[in-house]
């Protein structure tokens, strides 16, 4: 097939061709970036928390009487909660992944450091909290009974032992084993904590972006500020346990409010609801852009087939086969769409740079730029198949019609 007839035909419709090229270019730029953002949001909302989502319930209360012995009340509450049918374990913790509560600290390996270290989430828990949450140690050991200390108050010394996530360990001691290493909690701290174990993955409570989302330190504490109850339950009994918790706690102390009594799986689902909704919305926008572009290509190709019926008939009369007519329209359309796709790939890179600057969106990988161009080319070629088949059905007799 010769390319000269195609170029000659396109020169006679410069404005129409330019409009399709612009449409394809804009669609390519938008679709490339939006599909990348969608995959980021889907991956983000599908991240493992590091705990047993389906087996956990968390309960927060607010006392109405200020003169209650908190430690004694917590011990009594836990004892009663463990007696609820379906409850396997009940412990006291200060946070969970992707919950609105938690304690942060800047972790440093240098004693007395006054500048900021690595921002991390402190996961405090009473004896048995790691087993209750389903957190597994992959290197070293878990906490034993002698590790748990009182960690109340801003001036409380750091617990002597700690467990860290793999992500945090790799940042604090790159290329080295974290076991036996020491770190310090907060600027100016001089009491070290020794790493006795490593967990593979655990999300922090205040997840903002993938970077640093796994910087978590687990600390053993019998007493600490701002705790709530974490229950490990049989998933089949979860709803019954949720209904029984208010009555159970009311038997111990009625002068309080239960401000949270929720299945942890519901908490995780709600936390990532916005990301999933955004992904769906962006996919709808992608489909709209692709659909409008496809309709434009179909409309243009159909128009050209109608305008060229006599020309097509002449070619058929001179020996052109149906496949030759189809290939001609496919090649002509490929030239238009490919031009728009190349321009769109450049626009996609520029759009990505703008999004990085203004909204901290990750840089669009070049593979996604190419994928967007290829996708538009495939959609464009698929859109022209119908008009091309109709053109191939034009009979040689059309050449004799006025």
C-alpha atoms as a printed R data frame, in Angstrom:
    type eleno elety resid chain resno       x       y       z
1   ATOM     1    CA   UNK     A     1   0.000   0.000   0.000
2   ATOM     2    CA   UNK     A     2   1.344   3.447  -0.948
3   ATOM     3    CA   UNK     A     3   1.323   6.168   1.701
4   ATOM     4    CA   UNK     A     4   1.134   9.054  -0.810
5   ATOM     5    CA   UNK     A     5  -2.629   8.673  -1.565
6   ATOM     6    CA   UNK     A     6  -3.366   8.738   2.152
7   ATOM     7    CA   UNK     A     7  -1.371  11.923   2.736
8   ATOM     8    CA   UNK     A     8  -2.935  13.530  -0.317
9   ATOM     9    CA   UNK     A     9  -6.449  12.721   0.912
10  ATOM    10    CA   UNK     A    10  -5.740  14.066   4.395
11  ATOM    11    CA   UNK     A    11  -4.466  17.351   2.995
12  ATOM    12    CA   UNK     A    12  -7.919  18.024   1.607
13  ATOM    13    CA   UNK     A    13  -9.429  17.812   5.124
14  ATOM    14    CA   UNK     A    14  -6.820  19.578   7.257
15  ATOM    15    CA   UNK     A    15  -9.252  21.155   9.725
16  ATOM    16    CA   UNK     A    16 -11.227  17.954  10.304
17  ATOM    17    CA   UNK     A    17  -8.038  15.933  10.727
18  ATOM    18    CA   UNK     A    18  -6.632  18.542  13.136
19  ATOM    19    CA   UNK     A    19  -9.734  18.344  15.324
20  ATOM    20    CA   UNK     A    20  -9.434  14.559  15.615
21  ATOM    21    CA   UNK     A    21  -5.701  14.822  16.332
22  ATOM    22    CA   UNK     A    22  -6.358  17.327  19.124
23  ATOM    23    CA   UNK     A    23  -9.130  15.145  20.545
24  ATOM    24    CA   UNK     A    24  -6.901  12.068  20.527
25  ATOM    25    CA   UNK     A    25  -3.991  14.019  22.064
26  ATOM    26    CA   UNK     A    26  -6.066  15.395  24.928
27  ATOM    27    CA   UNK     A    27  -7.629  12.003  25.576
28  ATOM    28    CA   UNK     A    28  -4.219  10.321  25.598
29  ATOM    29    CA   UNK     A    29  -2.824  12.851  28.091
30  ATOM    30    CA   UNK     A    30  -5.838  12.603  30.385
31  ATOM    31    CA   UNK     A    31  -6.253   8.827  30.181
32  ATOM    32    CA   UNK     A    32  -2.559   8.089  30.807
33  ATOM    33    CA   UNK     A    33  -2.487  10.150  33.997
34  ATOM    34    CA   UNK     A    34  -5.908   9.103  35.267
35  ATOM    35    CA   UNK     A    35  -5.276   5.378  34.757
36  ATOM    36    CA   UNK     A    36  -2.000   5.708  36.650
37  ATOM    37    CA   UNK     A    37  -3.752   7.519  39.507
38  ATOM    38    CA   UNK     A    38  -6.493   4.871  39.539
39  ATOM    39    CA   UNK     A    39  -3.953   2.047  39.890
40  ATOM    40    CA   UNK     A    40  -2.228   3.983  42.678
41  ATOM    41    CA   UNK     A    41  -5.518   4.436  44.543
42  ATOM    42    CA   UNK     A    42  -6.497   0.787  44.080
43  ATOM    43    CA   UNK     A    43  -3.121  -0.445  45.313
44  ATOM    44    CA   UNK     A    44  -3.252   2.051  48.170
45  ATOM    45    CA   UNK     A    45  -6.723   0.995  49.321
46  ATOM    46    CA   UNK     A    46  -5.783  -2.695  49.046
47  ATOM    47    CA   UNK     A    47  -2.717  -2.496  51.280
48  ATOM    48    CA   UNK     A    48  -2.509  -5.056  54.057
49  ATOM    49    CA   UNK     A    49  -2.771  -3.510  57.508
50  ATOM    50    CA   UNK     A    50  -0.574  -6.127  59.152
51  ATOM    51    CA   UNK     A    51  -3.253  -7.238  61.634
52  ATOM    52    CA   UNK     A    52  -6.231  -9.622  61.473
53  ATOM    53    CA   UNK     A    53  -8.853  -7.266  60.093
54  ATOM    54    CA   UNK     A    54 -11.752  -9.730  60.184
55  ATOM    55    CA   UNK     A    55 -11.198 -10.974  63.734
56  ATOM    56    CA   UNK     A    56 -10.869  -7.702  65.631
57  ATOM    57    CA   UNK     A    57 -13.182  -5.328  67.473
58  ATOM    58    CA   UNK     A    58 -12.015  -2.109  69.093
59  ATOM    59    CA   UNK     A    59 -13.762  -0.280  71.913
60  ATOM    60    CA   UNK     A    60 -13.122   3.258  73.201
61  ATOM    61    CA   UNK     A    61 -14.812   4.684  76.269
62  ATOM    62    CA   UNK     A    62 -14.930   8.061  77.967
63  ATOM    63    CA   UNK     A    63 -15.378   8.164  81.737
64  ATOM    64    CA   UNK     A    64 -17.814  10.641  83.262
65  ATOM    65    CA   UNK     A    65 -16.297  10.385  86.770
66  ATOM    66    CA   UNK     A    66 -12.758  11.802  87.148
67  ATOM    67    CA   UNK     A    67 -11.925  10.048  90.446
68  ATOM    68    CA   UNK     A    68 -11.986   6.452  89.160
69  ATOM    69    CA   UNK     A    69  -8.911   4.237  89.451
70  ATOM    70    CA   UNK     A    70  -8.203   3.798  85.728
71  ATOM    71    CA   UNK     A    71  -5.866   0.812  86.114
72  ATOM    72    CA   UNK     A    72  -8.300  -1.114  88.280
73  ATOM    73    CA   UNK     A    73 -11.190  -0.294  85.931
74  ATOM    74    CA   UNK     A    74  -9.254  -1.437  82.866
75  ATOM    75    CA   UNK     A    75  -8.329  -4.708  84.566
76  ATOM    76    CA   UNK     A    76 -11.976  -5.317  85.495
77  ATOM    77    CA   UNK     A    77 -13.177  -4.396  82.011
78  ATOM    78    CA   UNK     A    78 -10.752  -6.778  80.352
79  ATOM    79    CA   UNK     A    79 -11.750  -9.585  82.678
80  ATOM    80    CA   UNK     A    80 -15.433  -9.133  81.817
81  ATOM    81    CA   UNK     A    81 -14.794  -8.704  78.088
82  ATOM    82    CA   UNK     A    82 -12.871 -11.979  77.979
83  ATOM    83    CA   UNK     A    83 -15.937 -13.707  79.344
84  ATOM    84    CA   UNK     A    84 -18.176 -12.760  76.401
85  ATOM    85    CA   UNK     A    85 -18.933 -15.844  74.263
86  ATOM    86    CA   UNK     A    86 -16.908 -15.674  71.046
87  ATOM    87    CA   UNK     A    87 -14.108 -13.525  72.507
88  ATOM    88    CA   UNK     A    88 -10.706 -15.193  72.244
89  ATOM    89    CA   UNK     A    89  -8.588 -12.390  73.708
90  ATOM    90    CA   UNK     A    90  -8.989  -8.889  75.119
91  ATOM    91    CA   UNK     A    91  -6.072  -6.493  75.545
92  ATOM    92    CA   UNK     A    92  -5.324  -2.819  75.954
93  ATOM    93    CA   UNK     A    93  -3.664  -0.940  73.066
94  ATOM    94    CA   UNK     A    94  -3.146   2.697  72.136
95  ATOM    95    CA   UNK     A    95  -3.580   2.452  68.365
96  ATOM    96    CA   UNK     A    96  -4.327   0.315  65.331
97  ATOM    97    CA   UNK     A    97  -3.414   0.789  61.677
98  ATOM    98    CA   UNK     A    98  -5.542   3.448  59.906
99  ATOM    99    CA   UNK     A    99  -7.387   4.525  63.054
100 ATOM   100    CA   UNK     A   100  -7.712   8.171  64.128
101 ATOM   101    CA   UNK     A   101  -5.843   7.560  67.391
102 ATOM   102    CA   UNK     A   102  -2.172   7.001  67.971
103 ATOM   103    CA   UNK     A   103   1.092   8.384  69.273
104 ATOM   104    CA   UNK     A   104   3.932   9.556  67.069
105 ATOM   105    CA   UNK     A   105   7.630  10.000  67.792
106 ATOM   106    CA   UNK     A   106  10.789  10.872  65.907
107 ATOM   107    CA   UNK     A   107  13.076   7.848  66.068
108 ATOM   108    CA   UNK     A   108  16.818   8.382  66.162
109 ATOM   109    CA   UNK     A   109  19.849   6.108  66.594
110 ATOM   110    CA   UNK     A   110  21.859   8.923  68.211
111 ATOM   111    CA   UNK     A   111  21.409   9.744  71.921
112 ATOM   112    CA   UNK     A   112  20.450  13.311  72.723
113 ATOM   113    CA   UNK     A   113  19.782  14.219  69.093
114 ATOM   114    CA   UNK     A   114  17.882  17.502  68.979
115 ATOM   115    CA   UNK     A   115  16.807  17.571  65.347
116 ATOM   116    CA   UNK     A   116  14.019  15.470  63.883
117 ATOM   117    CA   UNK     A   117  14.563  11.768  63.315
118 ATOM   118    CA   UNK     A   118  12.359   9.357  61.395
119 ATOM   119    CA   UNK     A   119   8.678   9.991  62.114
120 ATOM   120    CA   UNK     A   120   7.133   6.753  63.381
121 ATOM   121    CA   UNK     A   121   3.971   5.440  64.946
122 ATOM   122    CA   UNK     A   122   4.253   4.034  68.493
123 ATOM   123    CA   UNK     A   123   2.100   0.917  68.933
124 ATOM   124    CA   UNK     A   124   1.725   0.283  72.689
125 ATOM   125    CA   UNK     A   125   0.022  -2.778  74.065
126 ATOM   126    CA   UNK     A   126  -0.566  -4.793  77.217
127 ATOM   127    CA   UNK     A   127   0.604  -8.426  77.570
128 ATOM   128    CA   UNK     A   128  -0.586 -10.575  74.687
129 ATOM   129    CA   UNK     A   129  -1.463  -7.667  72.388
130 ATOM   130    CA   UNK     A   130   0.605  -8.932  69.450
131 ATOM   131    CA   UNK     A   131  -1.052 -12.346  69.486
132 ATOM   132    CA   UNK     A   132  -4.471 -10.738  69.867
133 ATOM   133    CA   UNK     A   133  -3.873  -8.449  66.879
134 ATOM   134    CA   UNK     A   134  -2.372 -11.246  64.809
135 ATOM   135    CA   UNK     A   135   1.033  -9.569  64.437
136 ATOM   136    CA   UNK     A   136   3.750 -12.101  63.636
137 ATOM   137    CA   UNK     A   137   7.458 -11.719  64.380
138 ATOM   138    CA   UNK     A   138   9.571 -12.769  61.383
139 ATOM   139    CA   UNK     A   139  12.986 -12.161  62.932
140 ATOM   140    CA   UNK     A   140  14.098 -12.301  66.570
141 ATOM   141    CA   UNK     A   141  11.531 -12.841  69.316
142 ATOM   142    CA   UNK     A   142   8.249 -11.498  70.572
143 ATOM   143    CA   UNK     A   143   7.795  -9.813  73.945
144 ATOM   144    CA   UNK     A   144   7.897 -11.836  77.148
145 ATOM   145    CA   UNK     A   145   6.295 -10.971  80.479
146 ATOM   146    CA   UNK     A   146   9.447  -9.283  81.777
147 ATOM   147    CA   UNK     A   147   9.462  -6.762  78.945
148 ATOM   148    CA   UNK     A   148   6.259  -4.952  79.948
149 ATOM   149    CA   UNK     A   149   6.692  -1.691  81.880
150 ATOM   150    CA   UNK     A   150   4.690   1.346  82.994
151 ATOM   151    CA   UNK     A   151   4.829   3.902  80.171
152 ATOM   152    CA   UNK     A   152   2.546   6.673  81.409
153 ATOM   153    CA   UNK     A   153   3.358  10.355  81.214
154 ATOM   154    CA   UNK     A   154   5.478  12.419  78.860
155 ATOM   155    CA   UNK     A   155   8.598  11.934  81.011
156 ATOM   156    CA   UNK     A   156   8.316   8.146  81.320
157 ATOM   157    CA   UNK     A   157  11.520   6.369  80.255
158 ATOM   158    CA   UNK     A   158  11.280   4.359  77.060
159 ATOM   159    CA   UNK     A   159  10.599   0.627  77.430
160 ATOM   160    CA   UNK     A   160  13.947  -1.214  77.308
161 ATOM   161    CA   UNK     A   161  12.808  -3.531  74.499
162 ATOM   162    CA   UNK     A   162  11.005  -2.916  71.243
163 ATOM   163    CA   UNK     A   163   9.952  -4.550  67.988
164 ATOM   164    CA   UNK     A   164  10.142  -2.644  64.718
165 ATOM   165    CA   UNK     A   165   8.766  -3.095  61.225
166 ATOM   166    CA   UNK     A   166  11.031  -4.131  58.371
167 ATOM   167    CA   UNK     A   167  10.493  -0.782  56.656
168 ATOM   168    CA   UNK     A   168  11.647   1.196  59.680
169 ATOM   169    CA   UNK     A   169  14.590  -1.149  60.306
170 ATOM   170    CA   UNK     A   170  15.807  -0.697  56.745
171 ATOM   171    CA   UNK     A   171  15.752   3.072  57.177
172 ATOM   172    CA   UNK     A   172  17.470   3.103  60.572
173 ATOM   173    CA   UNK     A   173  20.073   0.433  59.884
174 ATOM   174    CA   UNK     A   174  20.352  -0.069  56.120
175 ATOM   175    CA   UNK     A   175  22.193  -3.241  55.184
176 ATOM   176    CA   UNK     A   176  22.487  -4.393  58.815
177 ATOM   177    CA   UNK     A   177  20.497  -6.663  61.091
178 ATOM   178    CA   UNK     A   178  18.299  -4.576  63.417
179 ATOM   179    CA   UNK     A   179  18.431  -7.177  66.209
180 ATOM   180    CA   UNK     A   180  20.369  -5.858  69.178
181 ATOM   181    CA   UNK     A   181  20.427  -2.320  67.804
182 ATOM   182    CA   UNK     A   182  19.353   0.617  69.969
183 ATOM   183    CA   UNK     A   183  17.272   3.693  69.176
184 ATOM   184    CA   UNK     A   184  15.824   6.695  71.004
185 ATOM   185    CA   UNK     A   185  12.277   8.045  71.145
186 ATOM   186    CA   UNK     A   186  12.016  11.751  70.437
187 ATOM   187    CA   UNK     A   187  14.485  14.655  70.306
188 ATOM   188    CA   UNK     A   188  16.849  14.778  73.274
189 ATOM   189    CA   UNK     A   189  15.987  11.278  74.504
190 ATOM   190    CA   UNK     A   190  18.841   9.463  76.254
191 ATOM   191    CA   UNK     A   191  17.154   6.232  77.348
192 ATOM   192    CA   UNK     A   192  17.588   3.663  74.579
193 ATOM   193    CA   UNK     A   193  15.288   0.844  73.522
194 ATOM   194    CA   UNK     A   194  16.778  -2.369  72.173
195 ATOM   195    CA   UNK     A   195  15.294  -4.080  69.127
196 ATOM   196    CA   UNK     A   196  14.455  -7.699  69.983
197 ATOM   197    CA   UNK     A   197  12.246  -8.519  66.990
198 ATOM   198    CA   UNK     A   198  11.094  -7.510  63.537
199 ATOM   199    CA   UNK     A   199   7.664  -7.748  61.945
200 ATOM   200    CA   UNK     A   200   7.348  -7.848  58.192
201 ATOM   201    CA   UNK     A   201   4.668  -5.197  57.736
202 ATOM   202    CA   UNK     A   202   2.381  -2.993  59.794
203 ATOM   203    CA   UNK     A   203   0.600   0.172  58.704
204 ATOM   204    CA   UNK     A   204   0.748   3.199  60.947
205 ATOM   205    CA   UNK     A   205  -2.384   4.915  62.251
206 ATOM   206    CA   UNK     A   206  -1.951   8.159  60.308
207 ATOM   207    CA   UNK     A   207  -1.322   6.837  56.828
208 ATOM   208    CA   UNK     A   208  -0.884   9.787  54.472
209 ATOM   209    CA   UNK     A   209   1.154   8.372  51.601
210 ATOM   210    CA   UNK     A   210   2.922   5.075  50.810
211 ATOM   211    CA   UNK     A   211   6.252   6.617  51.813
212 ATOM   212    CA   UNK     A   212   6.822   5.917  55.493
213 ATOM   213    CA   UNK     A   213   3.443   4.205  55.913
214 ATOM   214    CA   UNK     A   214   5.136   1.241  57.595
215 ATOM   215    CA   UNK     A   215   7.289   3.146  60.093
216 ATOM   216    CA   UNK     A   216   5.990   1.540  63.293
217 ATOM   217    CA   UNK     A   217   7.559   0.726  66.662
218 ATOM   218    CA   UNK     A   218   5.838  -1.794  68.929
219 ATOM   219    CA   UNK     A   219   6.397  -1.250  72.652
220 ATOM   220    CA   UNK     A   220   5.387  -3.462  75.606
221 ATOM   221    CA   UNK     A   221   3.559  -1.531  78.316
222 ATOM   222    CA   UNK     A   222   1.322  -2.529  81.199
223 ATOM   223    CA   UNK     A   223   0.046   1.020  81.644
224 ATOM   224    CA   UNK     A   224  -0.012   3.943  79.219
225 ATOM   225    CA   UNK     A   225  -2.041   7.034  78.362
226 ATOM   226    CA   UNK     A   226  -4.909   6.978  75.871
227 ATOM   227    CA   UNK     A   227  -5.576   3.266  75.635
228 ATOM   228    CA   UNK     A   228  -8.596   1.408  74.301
229 ATOM   229    CA   UNK     A   229  -9.727  -2.206  74.234
230 ATOM   230    CA   UNK     A   230  -8.906  -4.586  71.416
231 ATOM   231    CA   UNK     A   231 -10.818  -7.857  71.189
232 ATOM   232    CA   UNK     A   232  -9.938 -10.856  69.081
233 ATOM   233    CA   UNK     A   233 -13.157 -12.717  68.305
234 ATOM   234    CA   UNK     A   234 -14.487 -15.560  66.254
235 ATOM   235    CA   UNK     A   235 -15.513 -13.846  62.981
236 ATOM   236    CA   UNK     A   236 -18.805 -15.741  62.997
237 ATOM   237    CA   UNK     A   237 -19.649 -14.277  66.430
238 ATOM   238    CA   UNK     A   238 -18.539 -10.723  65.722
239 ATOM   239    CA   UNK     A   239 -21.989  -9.133  65.552
240 ATOM   240    CA   UNK     A   240 -23.164 -10.884  68.719
241 ATOM   241    CA   UNK     A   241 -20.049  -9.702  70.564
242 ATOM   242    CA   UNK     A   242 -20.599  -6.130  69.398
243 ATOM   243    CA   UNK     A   243 -24.116  -6.197  70.831
244 ATOM   244    CA   UNK     A   244 -22.916  -7.658  74.149
245 ATOM   245    CA   UNK     A   245 -20.065  -5.190  74.783
246 ATOM   246    CA   UNK     A   246 -22.132  -2.187  76.033
247 ATOM   247    CA   UNK     A   247 -24.020  -4.294  78.591
248 ATOM   248    CA   UNK     A   248 -20.816  -5.988  79.728
249 ATOM   249    CA   UNK     A   249 -18.969  -2.729  80.336
250 ATOM   250    CA   UNK     A   250 -22.016  -1.155  81.959
251 ATOM   251    CA   UNK     A   251 -21.949  -3.891  84.599
252 ATOM   252    CA   UNK     A   252 -18.427  -2.815  85.585
253 ATOM   253    CA   UNK     A   253 -18.949   0.967  85.437
254 ATOM   254    CA   UNK     A   254 -22.053   2.736  84.175
255 ATOM   255    CA   UNK     A   255 -20.712   6.292  84.423
256 ATOM   256    CA   UNK     A   256 -19.077   6.408  81.010
257 ATOM   257    CA   UNK     A   257 -19.774   6.789  77.346
258 ATOM   258    CA   UNK     A   258 -18.872   4.205  74.747
259 ATOM   259    CA   UNK     A   259 -17.620   6.379  71.903
260 ATOM   260    CA   UNK     A   260 -16.440   3.544  69.671
261 ATOM   261    CA   UNK     A   261 -17.614  -0.059  69.450
262 ATOM   262    CA   UNK     A   262 -16.780  -1.199  65.962
263 ATOM   263    CA   UNK     A   263 -15.577  -4.134  63.930
264 ATOM   264    CA   UNK     A   264 -12.075  -3.271  62.768
265 ATOM   265    CA   UNK     A   265 -12.812  -4.496  59.241
266 ATOM   266    CA   UNK     A   266 -15.483  -1.779  59.024
267 ATOM   267    CA   UNK     A   267 -12.936   0.799  60.194
268 ATOM   268    CA   UNK     A   268 -10.488  -0.194  57.448
269 ATOM   269    CA   UNK     A   269 -13.223  -0.195  54.815
270 ATOM   270    CA   UNK     A   270 -14.389   3.267  55.852
271 ATOM   271    CA   UNK     A   271 -10.821   4.621  55.929
272 ATOM   272    CA   UNK     A   272 -10.217   3.697  52.285
273 ATOM   273    CA   UNK     A   273 -13.741   4.469  51.072
274 ATOM   274    CA   UNK     A   274 -12.663   7.818  49.652
275 ATOM   275    CA   UNK     A   275  -9.832   6.222  47.665
276 ATOM   276    CA   UNK     A   276 -12.148   3.621  46.176
277 ATOM   277    CA   UNK     A   277 -14.743   6.261  45.307
278 ATOM   278    CA   UNK     A   278 -12.065   8.395  43.665
279 ATOM   279    CA   UNK     A   279 -10.863   5.417  41.630
280 ATOM   280    CA   UNK     A   280 -14.411   4.714  40.413
281 ATOM   281    CA   UNK     A   281 -14.993   8.380  39.529
282 ATOM   282    CA   UNK     A   282 -11.730   8.591  37.596
283 ATOM   283    CA   UNK     A   283 -12.525   5.378  35.714
284 ATOM   284    CA   UNK     A   284 -15.871   6.871  34.675
285 ATOM   285    CA   UNK     A   285 -14.030   9.942  33.389
286 ATOM   286    CA   UNK     A   286 -11.588   7.713  31.494
287 ATOM   287    CA   UNK     A   287 -14.454   5.810  29.873
288 ATOM   288    CA   UNK     A   288 -16.195   9.059  28.932
289 ATOM   289    CA   UNK     A   289 -13.055  10.424  27.275
290 ATOM   290    CA   UNK     A   290 -12.449   7.140  25.456
291 ATOM   291    CA   UNK     A   291 -16.080   6.942  24.366
292 ATOM   292    CA   UNK     A   292 -16.170  10.506  23.047
293 ATOM   293    CA   UNK     A   293 -12.954   9.925  21.123
294 ATOM   294    CA   UNK     A   294 -14.249   6.665  19.668
295 ATOM   295    CA   UNK     A   295 -17.515   8.316  18.611
296 ATOM   296    CA   UNK     A   296 -15.565  11.119  16.963
297 ATOM   297    CA   UNK     A   297 -13.458   8.676  14.973
298 ATOM   298    CA   UNK     A   298 -16.492   6.636  13.933
299 ATOM   299    CA   UNK     A   299 -18.316   9.788  12.868
300 ATOM   300    CA   UNK     A   300 -15.392  11.105  10.844
301 ATOM   301    CA   UNK     A   301 -14.756   7.750   9.166
302 ATOM   302    CA   UNK     A   302 -18.445   7.322   8.315
303 ATOM   303    CA   UNK     A   303 -18.543  10.806   6.841
304 ATOM   304    CA   UNK     A   304 -15.501  10.097   4.677
305 ATOM   305    CA   UNK     A   305 -16.939   6.805   3.457
306 ATOM   306    CA   UNK     A   306 -20.097   8.603   2.308
307 ATOM   307    CA   UNK     A   307 -18.104  11.361   0.613
308 ATOM   308    CA   UNK     A   308 -15.829   8.853  -1.167
309 ATOM   309    CA   UNK     A   309 -18.307   6.281  -2.388
310 ATOM   310    CA   UNK     A   310 -17.635   7.139  -6.028
311 ATOM   311    CA   UNK     A   311 -13.873   7.143  -5.438
312 ATOM   312    CA   UNK     A   312 -14.108   3.778  -3.673
313 ATOM   313    CA   UNK     A   313 -16.199   2.433  -6.551
314 ATOM   314    CA   UNK     A   314 -13.526   3.550  -9.032
315 ATOM   315    CA   UNK     A   315 -10.843   1.762  -7.039
316 ATOM   316    CA   UNK     A   316 -12.973  -1.374  -6.908
317 ATOM   317    CA   UNK     A   317 -13.543  -1.154 -10.678
318 ATOM   318    CA   UNK     A   318  -9.785  -0.881 -11.207
319 ATOM   319    CA   UNK     A   319  -9.207  -4.122  -9.311
320 ATOM   320    CA   UNK     A   320  -8.973  -3.148  -5.638
321 ATOM   321    CA   UNK     A   321 -10.146  -5.916  -3.365
322 ATOM   322    CA   UNK     A   322 -12.317  -5.455  -0.290
323 ATOM   323    CA   UNK     A   323  -9.305  -6.078   1.934
324 ATOM   324    CA   UNK     A   324  -7.462  -3.271   0.123
325 ATOM   325    CA   UNK     A   325 -10.264  -0.831   0.946
326 ATOM   326    CA   UNK     A   326 -10.313  -1.919   4.596
327 ATOM   327    CA   UNK     A   327  -6.522  -1.619   4.893
328 ATOM   328    CA   UNK     A   328  -6.641   1.834   3.305
329 ATOM   329    CA   UNK     A   329  -9.061   3.191   5.905
330 ATOM   330    CA   UNK     A   330  -7.185   1.481   8.731
331 ATOM   331    CA   UNK     A   331  -3.895   2.982   7.562
332 ATOM   332    CA   UNK     A   332  -5.432   6.429   7.114
333 ATOM   333    CA   UNK     A   333  -6.957   6.311  10.583
334 ATOM   334    CA   UNK     A   334  -3.735   4.956  12.105
335 ATOM   335    CA   UNK     A   335  -1.841   7.946  10.720
336 ATOM   336    CA   UNK     A   336  -4.298  10.364  12.320
337 ATOM   337    CA   UNK     A   337  -4.555   8.585  15.677
338 ATOM   338    CA   UNK     A   338  -0.817   7.905  15.924
339 ATOM   339    CA   UNK     A   339  -0.090  11.600  15.378
340 ATOM   340    CA   UNK     A   340  -2.536  12.519  18.126
341 ATOM   341    CA   UNK     A   341  -1.163   9.808  20.423
342 ATOM   342    CA   UNK     A   342   2.425  11.048  20.067
343 ATOM   343    CA   UNK     A   343   1.345  14.613  20.858
344 ATOM   344    CA   UNK     A   344  -0.761  13.236  23.716
345 ATOM   345    CA   UNK     A   345   2.224  11.386  25.179
346 ATOM   346    CA   UNK     A   346   4.141  14.642  25.356
347 ATOM   347    CA   UNK     A   347   1.139  16.341  26.975
348 ATOM   348    CA   UNK     A   348   0.831  13.439  29.439
349 ATOM   349    CA   UNK     A   349   4.396  14.030  30.641
350 ATOM   350    CA   UNK     A   350   3.760  17.766  31.009
351 ATOM   351    CA   UNK     A   351   0.489  17.113  32.854
352 ATOM   352    CA   UNK     A   352   2.244  14.686  35.173
353 ATOM   353    CA   UNK     A   353   4.865  17.298  36.011
354 ATOM   354    CA   UNK     A   354   2.121  19.817  36.813
355 ATOM   355    CA   UNK     A   355   0.299  17.315  39.048
356 ATOM   356    CA   UNK     A   356   3.550  16.491  40.862
357 ATOM   357    CA   UNK     A   357   4.169  20.175  41.504
358 ATOM   358    CA   UNK     A   358   0.690  21.095  42.735
359 ATOM   359    CA   UNK     A   359  -0.783  17.903  44.219
360 ATOM   360    CA   UNK     A   360   2.205  15.687  45.155
361 ATOM   361    CA   UNK     A   361   1.095  12.991  42.731
362 ATOM   362    CA   UNK     A   362   3.890  10.488  41.917
363 ATOM   363    CA   UNK     A   363   5.691  10.936  38.624
364 ATOM   364    CA   UNK     A   364   3.972   9.211  35.715
365 ATOM   365    CA   UNK     A   365   6.235   6.308  34.646
366 ATOM   366    CA   UNK     A   366   7.203   6.269  30.987
367 ATOM   367    CA   UNK     A   367   5.608   2.837  30.613
368 ATOM   368    CA   UNK     A   368   2.243   4.416  31.433
369 ATOM   369    CA   UNK     A   369   2.870   7.145  28.864
370 ATOM   370    CA   UNK     A   370   3.499   4.524  26.201
371 ATOM   371    CA   UNK     A   371   0.576   2.418  27.404
372 ATOM   372    CA   UNK     A   372  -1.752   5.405  27.048
373 ATOM   373    CA   UNK     A   373  -0.623   5.985  23.476
374 ATOM   374    CA   UNK     A   374  -0.981   2.318  22.567
375 ATOM   375    CA   UNK     A   375  -4.428   2.175  24.178
376 ATOM   376    CA   UNK     A   376  -5.630   5.191  22.183
377 ATOM   377    CA   UNK     A   377  -4.240   3.695  18.975
378 ATOM   378    CA   UNK     A   378  -6.047   0.415  19.670
379 ATOM   379    CA   UNK     A   379  -9.333   2.194  20.440
380 ATOM   380    CA   UNK     A   380  -8.958   4.317  17.334
381 ATOM   381    CA   UNK     A   381  -8.366   1.329  15.090
382 ATOM   382    CA   UNK     A   382 -11.253  -0.564  16.639
383 ATOM   383    CA   UNK     A   383 -13.509   2.442  16.052
384 ATOM   384    CA   UNK     A   384 -12.778   2.589  12.341
385 ATOM   385    CA   UNK     A   385 -13.443  -1.093  11.629
386 ATOM   386    CA   UNK     A   386 -17.199  -0.571  11.149
387 ATOM   387    CA   UNK     A   387 -16.896   2.283   8.651
388 ATOM   388    CA   UNK     A   388 -14.072   0.438   6.865
389 ATOM   389    CA   UNK     A   389 -16.259  -2.652   6.427
390 ATOM   390    CA   UNK     A   390 -19.062  -0.502   5.021
391 ATOM   391    CA   UNK     A   391 -16.583   1.061   2.608
392 ATOM   392    CA   UNK     A   392 -15.458  -2.411   1.499
393 ATOM   393    CA   UNK     A   393 -19.054  -3.261   0.577
394 ATOM   394    CA   UNK     A   394 -19.239  -0.418  -1.948
395 ATOM   395    CA   UNK     A   395 -19.682  -2.027  -5.370
396 ATOM   396    CA   UNK     A   396 -17.712  -1.093  -8.518
397 ATOM   397    CA   UNK     A   397 -20.999   0.188 -10.026
398 ATOM   398    CA   UNK     A   398 -20.724   3.245  -7.712
399 ATOM   399    CA   UNK     A   399 -18.053   4.566 -10.127
400 ATOM   400    CA   UNK     A   400 -20.720   5.142 -12.797
401 ATOM   401    CA   UNK     A   401 -23.092   7.084 -10.540
402 ATOM   402    CA   UNK     A   402 -23.093  10.838 -10.485
